[in-house]
């Protein structure tokens, strides 16, 4: 078997391993795209939570410093100042529960990928199959034989003998 066949088998095995690792491995393109989408989603969620935080900070500042805002919240809770009167209408309910939007929960999902060991095993199996195919081809062609054949060499042409010349 020629050396190029061995090199070709090694090349094919390495090529299969590289292709599997790039497409399905732990650091593959597919995992990179998934993580990029996760990063975009996290940045959107982070911006949303930052906006909610800014709104709540403004509301807290208003509650600490602005008496009109404090009075409005106190009226919602049925508190009155000394000079105010309260009129209640039966059948109407005031909603005193204020629900603050805190964002949505983002759960972590595991990325599925093919382990490196599996990539290596698959490439080794394909390399062995290629090697077996090349060996079987060489056996059928006759480049590899398992028994010694006694071939006699046939000399063609005129035999030349080493005979001393007479002068």
Coordinates of N, CA and C in Angstrom, one line a residue:
X1 N 0.8 -1.2 0.0 CA 0.0 0.0 0.0 C 0.9 1.2 0.0
X2 N 0.5 2.2 -0.8 CA 1.4 3.4 -0.9 C 1.1 4.3 0.3
X3 N 2.1 5.1 0.6 CA 2.0 6.0 1.7 C 0.9 7.0 1.5
X4 N 0.6 7.4 0.3 CA -0.4 8.4 0.0 C -1.8 7.8 0.5
X5 N -2.0 6.5 0.4 CA -3.3 6.0 0.9 C -3.4 6.1 2.4
X6 N -2.3 5.9 3.1 CA -2.3 6.1 4.6 C -2.5 7.6 4.9
X7 N -1.8 8.4 4.2 CA -2.0 9.9 4.4 C -3.5 10.3 4.1
X8 N -4.0 9.7 3.1 CA -5.4 10.0 2.7 C -6.4 9.6 3.8
X9 N -6.1 8.4 4.4 CA -7.0 7.9 5.5 C -6.9 8.8 6.7
X10 N -5.6 9.3 7.0 CA -5.4 10.2 8.2 C -6.1 11.5 7.9
X11 N -6.0 12.0 6.6 CA -6.6 13.2 6.2 C -8.1 13.2 6.3
X12 N -8.7 12.1 5.9 CA -10.2 11.9 5.9 C -10.7 11.9 7.4
X13 N -9.9 11.1 8.2 CA -10.3 11.1 9.6 C -10.2 12.4 10.3
X14 N -9.2 13.2 10.0 CA -9.0 14.5 10.6 C -10.1 15.4 10.1
X15 N -10.4 15.4 8.8 CA -11.4 16.2 8.2 C -12.8 16.0 8.8
X16 N -13.1 14.7 9.0 CA -14.4 14.4 9.6 C -14.5 14.9 11.1
X17 N -13.4 14.7 11.8 CA -13.3 15.2 13.2 C -13.5 16.8 13.2
X18 N -12.8 17.5 12.3 CA -12.9 18.9 12.3 C -14.3 19.4 11.9
X19 N -14.9 18.7 10.9 CA -16.3 19.1 10.5 C -17.3 18.8 11.6
X20 N -17.2 17.7 12.3 CA -18.1 17.4 13.4 C -17.9 18.4 14.5
X21 N -16.6 18.7 14.9 CA -16.4 19.7 16.0 C -16.9 21.1 15.6
X22 N -16.7 21.5 14.4 CA -17.1 22.9 14.0 C -18.6 23.0 14.0
X23 N -19.3 21.9 13.6 CA -20.8 22.0 13.4 C -21.5 21.5 14.6
X24 N -21.0 20.6 15.4 CA -21.8 20.0 16.5 C -21.1 19.9 17.8
X25 N -19.9 20.3 17.9 CA -19.1 20.2 19.1 C -19.5 21.3 20.2
X26 N -18.7 21.3 21.3 CA -19.0 22.2 22.4 C -18.8 23.6 22.0
X27 N -17.8 23.9 21.2 CA -17.5 25.3 20.7 C -17.9 25.5 19.3
X28 N -19.0 24.9 18.9 CA -19.4 24.9 17.5 C -20.1 26.2 17.1
X29 N -20.4 26.3 15.8 CA -21.1 27.5 15.3 C -22.5 27.5 15.8
X30 N -23.1 26.3 15.9 CA -24.5 26.3 16.4 C -24.6 26.7 17.9
X31 N -23.6 26.3 18.7 CA -23.6 26.8 20.1 C -23.3 28.3 20.2
X32 N -22.4 28.8 19.3 CA -22.1 30.2 19.3 C -23.4 31.0 18.9
X33 N -24.1 30.6 17.9 CA -25.4 31.3 17.6 C -26.4 31.2 18.7
X34 N -26.5 30.1 19.4 CA -27.4 30.0 20.5 C -27.0 31.0 21.6
X35 N -25.8 31.0 21.9 CA -25.3 31.9 23.0 C -25.4 33.3 22.6
X36 N -25.3 33.6 21.3 CA -25.5 35.0 20.8 C -26.9 35.4 21.0
X37 N -27.8 34.5 20.7 CA -29.3 34.8 20.9 C -29.6 35.0 22.3
X38 N -29.0 34.2 23.2 CA -29.2 34.3 24.6 C -28.6 35.7 25.1
X39 N -27.5 36.1 24.6 CA -26.9 37.4 25.0 C -27.8 38.6 24.6
X40 N -28.4 38.5 23.3 CA -29.3 39.5 22.9 C -30.6 39.6 23.8
X41 N -31.1 38.4 24.1 CA -32.3 38.3 25.0 C -32.0 38.9 26.3
X42 N -30.8 38.5 26.9 CA -30.4 39.1 28.2 C -30.2 40.6 28.2
X43 N -29.7 41.1 27.1 CA -29.5 42.5 27.0 C -30.8 43.3 26.9
X44 N -31.8 42.7 26.2 CA -33.1 43.3 26.1 C -33.8 43.2 27.5
X45 N -33.7 42.1 28.2 CA -34.3 42.0 29.6 C -33.6 43.0 30.5
X46 N -32.3 43.1 30.4 CA -31.5 44.0 31.3 C -32.0 45.5 31.0
X47 N -32.2 45.8 29.8 CA -32.7 47.2 29.5 C -34.1 47.4 30.1
X48 N -34.9 46.4 29.9 CA -36.3 46.5 30.5 C -36.2 46.7 32.0
X49 N -35.4 45.9 32.7 CA -35.3 46.0 34.1 C -34.7 47.3 34.5
X50 N -33.7 47.8 33.8 CA -33.2 49.1 34.0 C -34.2 50.2 33.9
X51 N -35.1 50.1 32.9 CA -36.1 51.1 32.7 C -37.1 51.1 33.9
X52 N -37.5 49.9 34.4 CA -38.3 49.7 35.5 C -37.7 50.3 36.8
X53 N -36.4 50.1 36.9 CA -35.6 50.6 38.0 C -35.6 52.1 38.0
X54 N -35.5 52.7 36.8 CA -35.5 54.2 36.7 C -36.9 54.7 37.1
X55 N -37.9 54.1 36.6 CA -39.3 54.5 37.0 C -39.5 54.4 38.5
X56 N -39.1 53.3 39.1 CA -39.3 53.2 40.5 C -38.5 54.2 41.3
X57 N -37.3 54.5 40.8 CA -36.4 55.4 41.5 C -37.1 56.8 41.5
X58 N -37.6 57.2 40.3 CA -38.4 58.5 40.2 C -39.6 58.5 41.1
X59 N -40.3 57.4 41.2 CA -41.4 57.3 42.1 C -41.0 57.4 43.6
X60 N -39.9 56.8 43.9 CA -39.4 56.9 45.3 C -39.0 58.3 45.6
X61 N -38.3 58.9 44.7 CA -37.9 60.3 44.9 C -39.1 61.2 45.1
X62 N -40.1 61.0 44.3 CA -41.4 61.8 44.4 C -42.0 61.6 45.7
X63 N -42.1 60.3 46.2 CA -42.7 60.0 47.5 C -41.9 60.6 48.6
X64 N -40.6 60.7 48.5 CA -39.8 61.3 49.6 C -39.9 62.8 49.6
X65 N -40.0 63.5 48.5 CA -39.9 64.9 48.4 C -41.2 65.7 48.1
X66 N -42.1 65.1 47.3 CA -43.2 65.9 46.8 C -44.5 65.6 47.7
X67 N -45.0 66.6 48.4 CA -46.1 66.4 49.3 C -47.4 66.1 48.5
X68 N -47.5 66.6 47.3 CA -48.7 66.3 46.5 C -48.8 64.8 46.2
X69 N -47.7 64.2 45.9 CA -47.7 62.8 45.6 C -48.0 62.0 46.8
X70 N -47.5 62.4 47.9 CA -47.8 61.7 49.2 C -49.3 61.8 49.5
X71 N -49.9 63.0 49.3 CA -51.3 63.2 49.5 C -52.1 62.3 48.6
X72 N -51.7 62.2 47.3 CA -52.5 61.4 46.4 C -52.5 59.9 46.8
X73 N -51.3 59.4 47.3 CA -51.3 58.0 47.8 C -52.1 57.9 49.1
X74 N -52.1 58.9 49.9 CA -52.8 58.8 51.1 C -54.3 58.8 50.9
X75 N -54.8 59.6 49.9 CA -56.2 59.5 49.5 C -56.6 58.2 49.0
X76 N -55.7 57.5 48.2 CA -56.1 56.2 47.8 C -56.2 55.2 48.9
X77 N -55.6 55.5 50.0 CA -55.7 54.6 51.2 C -56.7 55.1 52.2
X78 N -57.6 56.0 51.8 CA -58.7 56.6 52.6 C -58.2 57.5 53.7
X79 N -57.0 58.1 53.6 CA -56.6 59.1 54.6 C -57.0 60.5 54.1
X80 N -57.3 61.3 55.0 CA -57.8 62.7 54.7 C -57.0 63.7 55.5
X81 N -56.9 64.9 55.0 CA -56.3 66.0 55.7 C -57.5 66.6 56.6
X82 N -57.1 67.5 57.4 CA -58.1 68.0 58.4 C -59.2 68.8 57.7
X83 N -59.0 69.4 56.6 CA -60.0 70.3 55.9 C -60.7 69.5 54.8
X84 N -60.4 68.2 54.6 CA -61.0 67.5 53.5 C -62.2 66.6 54.0
X85 N -63.1 66.4 53.1 CA -64.2 65.5 53.4 C -64.2 64.3 52.4
X86 N -64.6 63.2 52.8 CA -64.6 62.0 52.0 C -66.1 61.6 51.6
X87 N -66.3 61.3 50.3 CA -67.6 60.9 49.9 C -67.4 59.5 49.3
X88 N -68.1 58.6 49.9 CA -68.0 57.2 49.4 C -69.3 56.9 48.6
X89 N -69.1 56.3 47.4 CA -70.2 55.8 46.6 C -70.3 54.3 46.7
X90 N -71.5 53.8 47.1 CA -71.6 52.4 47.2 C -71.6 51.7 45.8
X91 N -71.0 50.6 45.7 CA -70.9 49.8 44.4 C -69.6 50.1 43.6
X92 N -68.9 51.1 44.0 CA -67.6 51.4 43.3 C -66.5 51.0 44.2
X93 N -65.6 50.2 43.7 CA -64.5 49.8 44.5 C -63.2 50.5 43.9
X94 N -62.5 51.0 44.8 CA -61.2 51.6 44.4 C -60.1 50.5 44.4
X95 N -59.3 50.6 43.5 CA -58.2 49.6 43.4 C -57.0 50.2 44.2
X96 N -56.8 49.7 45.3 CA -55.7 50.2 46.1 C -54.4 49.4 45.9
X97 N -54.6 48.2 45.2 CA -53.4 47.4 45.0 C -52.7 47.9 43.7
X98 N -51.5 48.3 43.9 CA -50.7 48.8 42.8 C -49.7 47.7 42.4
X99 N -49.8 47.2 41.2 CA -48.9 46.1 40.8 C -47.8 46.7 39.9
X100 N -46.6 46.5 40.4 CA -45.4 47.0 39.7 C -44.9 45.9 38.7
X101 N -44.6 46.3 37.5 CA -44.0 45.3 36.5 C -42.6 45.1 36.9
X102 N -42.2 43.9 37.2 CA -40.8 43.6 37.6 C -40.1 42.9 36.5
X103 N -40.7 42.8 35.3 CA -40.0 42.1 34.2 C -40.5 40.6 34.1
X104 N -39.9 39.9 33.2 CA -40.3 38.5 33.0 C -39.1 37.6 33.5
X105 N -39.4 36.5 33.9 CA -38.4 35.5 34.3 C -37.8 34.9 33.1
X106 N -36.5 34.8 33.1 CA -35.8 34.2 32.0 C -35.0 33.0 32.5
X107 N -35.4 31.8 32.1 CA -34.8 30.6 32.7 C -33.7 30.2 31.8
X108 N -32.7 29.7 32.4 CA -31.5 29.2 31.7 C -31.8 27.8 31.1
X109 N -31.5 27.6 29.8 CA -31.6 26.3 29.2 C -30.2 25.9 28.7
X110 N -30.0 24.6 29.0 CA -28.7 24.0 28.6 C -28.6 23.9 27.1
X111 N -27.4 24.1 26.6 CA -27.1 23.9 25.2 C -26.8 22.4 24.9
X112 N -27.4 21.9 23.9 CA -27.1 20.5 23.6 C -26.0 20.5 22.5
X113 N -25.0 19.7 22.7 CA -23.9 19.6 21.8 C -23.3 18.2 21.8
X114 N -22.5 17.8 20.8 CA -21.9 16.5 20.7 C -20.6 16.6 21.5
X115 N -20.3 15.7 22.4 CA -19.1 15.7 23.1 C -17.9 15.4 22.2
X116 N -16.7 15.9 22.6 CA -15.5 15.7 21.8 C -15.2 14.2 21.7
X117 N -15.4 13.5 22.7 CA -15.2 12.0 22.6 C -15.9 11.4 21.5
X118 N -17.2 11.7 21.3 CA -18.0 11.2 20.3 C -17.5 11.6 18.9
X119 N -17.1 12.9 18.8 CA -16.5 13.3 17.5 C -15.3 12.5 17.1
X120 N -14.4 12.3 18.1 CA -13.2 11.5 17.9 C -13.5 10.1 17.5
X121 N -14.5 9.5 18.2 CA -14.8 8.1 17.9 C -15.4 7.9 16.5
X122 N -16.3 8.8 16.1 CA -16.9 8.8 14.8 C -15.8 8.9 13.7
X123 N -14.9 9.9 13.9 CA -13.8 10.1 12.9 C -12.9 8.9 12.9
X124 N -12.6 8.2 14.0 CA -11.8 7.0 14.0 C -12.5 5.9 13.3
X125 N -13.8 5.7 13.5 CA -14.5 4.7 12.8 C -14.5 4.9 11.3
X126 N -14.7 6.1 10.9 CA -14.7 6.4 9.4 C -13.3 6.2 8.9
X127 N -12.2 6.5 9.6 CA -10.9 6.3 9.2 C -10.6 4.8 9.0
X128 N -11.0 4.0 10.0 CA -10.9 2.5 10.0 C -11.6 1.9 8.8
X129 N -12.8 2.4 8.5 CA -13.6 1.9 7.4 C -12.8 2.2 6.1
X130 N -12.3 3.5 6.0 CA -11.5 3.8 4.8 C -10.3 2.9 4.6
X131 N -9.6 2.7 5.7 CA -8.4 1.8 5.7 C -8.7 0.4 5.3
X132 N -9.8 -0.1 5.8 CA -10.2 -1.5 5.4 C -10.6 -1.5 3.9
X133 N -11.3 -0.5 3.4 CA -11.6 -0.4 2.0 C -10.4 -0.4 1.2
X134 N -9.4 0.4 1.5 CA -8.1 0.4 0.8 C -7.4 -0.9 0.8
X135 N -7.3 -1.5 2.0 CA -6.7 -2.8 2.1 C -7.4 -3.9 1.3
X136 N -8.7 -3.9 1.3 CA -9.5 -4.9 0.5 C -9.2 -4.6 -1.0
X137 N -9.1 -3.4 -1.4 CA -8.9 -3.1 -2.8 C -7.5 -3.6 -3.2
X138 N -6.5 -3.4 -2.3 CA -5.1 -3.8 -2.6 C -5.1 -5.4 -2.7
X139 N -5.9 -6.0 -1.9 CA -5.9 -7.5 -1.9 C -6.5 -8.0 -3.2
X140 N -7.6 -7.4 -3.6 CA -8.2 -7.8 -4.9 C -7.4 -7.5 -6.1
X141 N -6.6 -6.4 -6.0 CA -5.8 -6.1 -7.2 C -4.5 -7.0 -7.2
X142 N -4.1 -7.4 -6.0 CA -2.9 -8.2 -5.9 C -1.7 -7.5 -5.4
X143 N -1.9 -6.3 -4.9 CA -0.7 -5.6 -4.3 C -0.3 -6.2 -3.0
X144 N -1.3 -6.9 -2.3 CA -1.0 -7.5 -1.0 C -1.4 -9.0 -1.2
X145 N -0.4 -9.9 -0.8 CA -0.7 -11.3 -0.8 C -0.3 -11.9 0.5
X146 N -0.9 -13.0 0.9 CA -0.7 -13.6 2.2 C 0.1 -14.8 2.1
X147 N 0.4 -15.3 0.9 CA 1.3 -16.5 0.7 C 2.4 -16.1 -0.3
X148 N 3.5 -16.8 0.0 CA 4.7 -16.5 -0.9 C 4.5 -17.3 -2.2
X149 N 4.6 -16.7 -3.3 CA 4.5 -17.4 -4.6 C 5.9 -17.5 -5.1
X150 N 6.2 -18.7 -5.6 CA 7.6 -18.9 -6.1 C 7.6 -18.5 -7.6
X151 N 8.0 -17.3 -7.8 CA 8.0 -16.8 -9.1 C 9.5 -16.9 -9.6
X152 N 9.6 -17.5 -10.8 CA 10.9 -17.6 -11.4 C 11.0 -16.4 -12.4
X153 N 12.2 -15.9 -12.3 CA 12.4 -14.7 -13.2 C 12.8 -15.2 -14.5
X154 N 12.2 -14.7 -15.5 CA 12.4 -15.1 -16.9 C 13.3 -13.9 -17.5
X155 N 14.4 -14.3 -18.0 CA 15.3 -13.4 -18.6 C 15.0 -13.3 -20.1
X156 N 14.7 -12.2 -20.6 CA 14.5 -12.0 -22.0 C 15.7 -11.4 -22.7
X157 N 15.9 -11.7 -23.8 CA 17.0 -11.1 -24.6 C 18.1 -12.1 -24.7
X158 N 19.3 -11.6 -25.0 CA 20.4 -12.5 -25.3 C 21.2 -12.6 -24.0
X159 N 21.5 -13.8 -23.5 CA 22.3 -13.9 -22.3 C 23.7 -13.5 -22.5
X160 N 24.3 -12.9 -21.6 CA 25.7 -12.4 -21.7 C 26.5 -13.1 -20.6
X161 N 27.5 -13.7 -21.0 CA 28.3 -14.4 -20.0 C 29.7 -13.7 -19.8
X162 N 30.2 -13.9 -18.7 CA 31.5 -13.2 -18.4 C 32.6 -14.2 -18.8
X163 N 33.0 -14.1 -20.0 CA 34.1 -15.0 -20.6 C 35.3 -14.2 -20.9
X164 N 36.5 -14.7 -20.5 CA 37.6 -13.9 -20.8 C 37.9 -13.8 -22.3
X165 N 38.3 -12.7 -22.8 CA 38.5 -12.5 -24.2 C 39.9 -12.9 -24.6
X166 N 40.1 -13.5 -25.8 CA 41.4 -13.9 -26.3 C 41.8 -12.9 -27.3
X167 N 43.0 -12.4 -27.2 CA 43.4 -11.4 -28.1 C 44.4 -11.9 -29.1

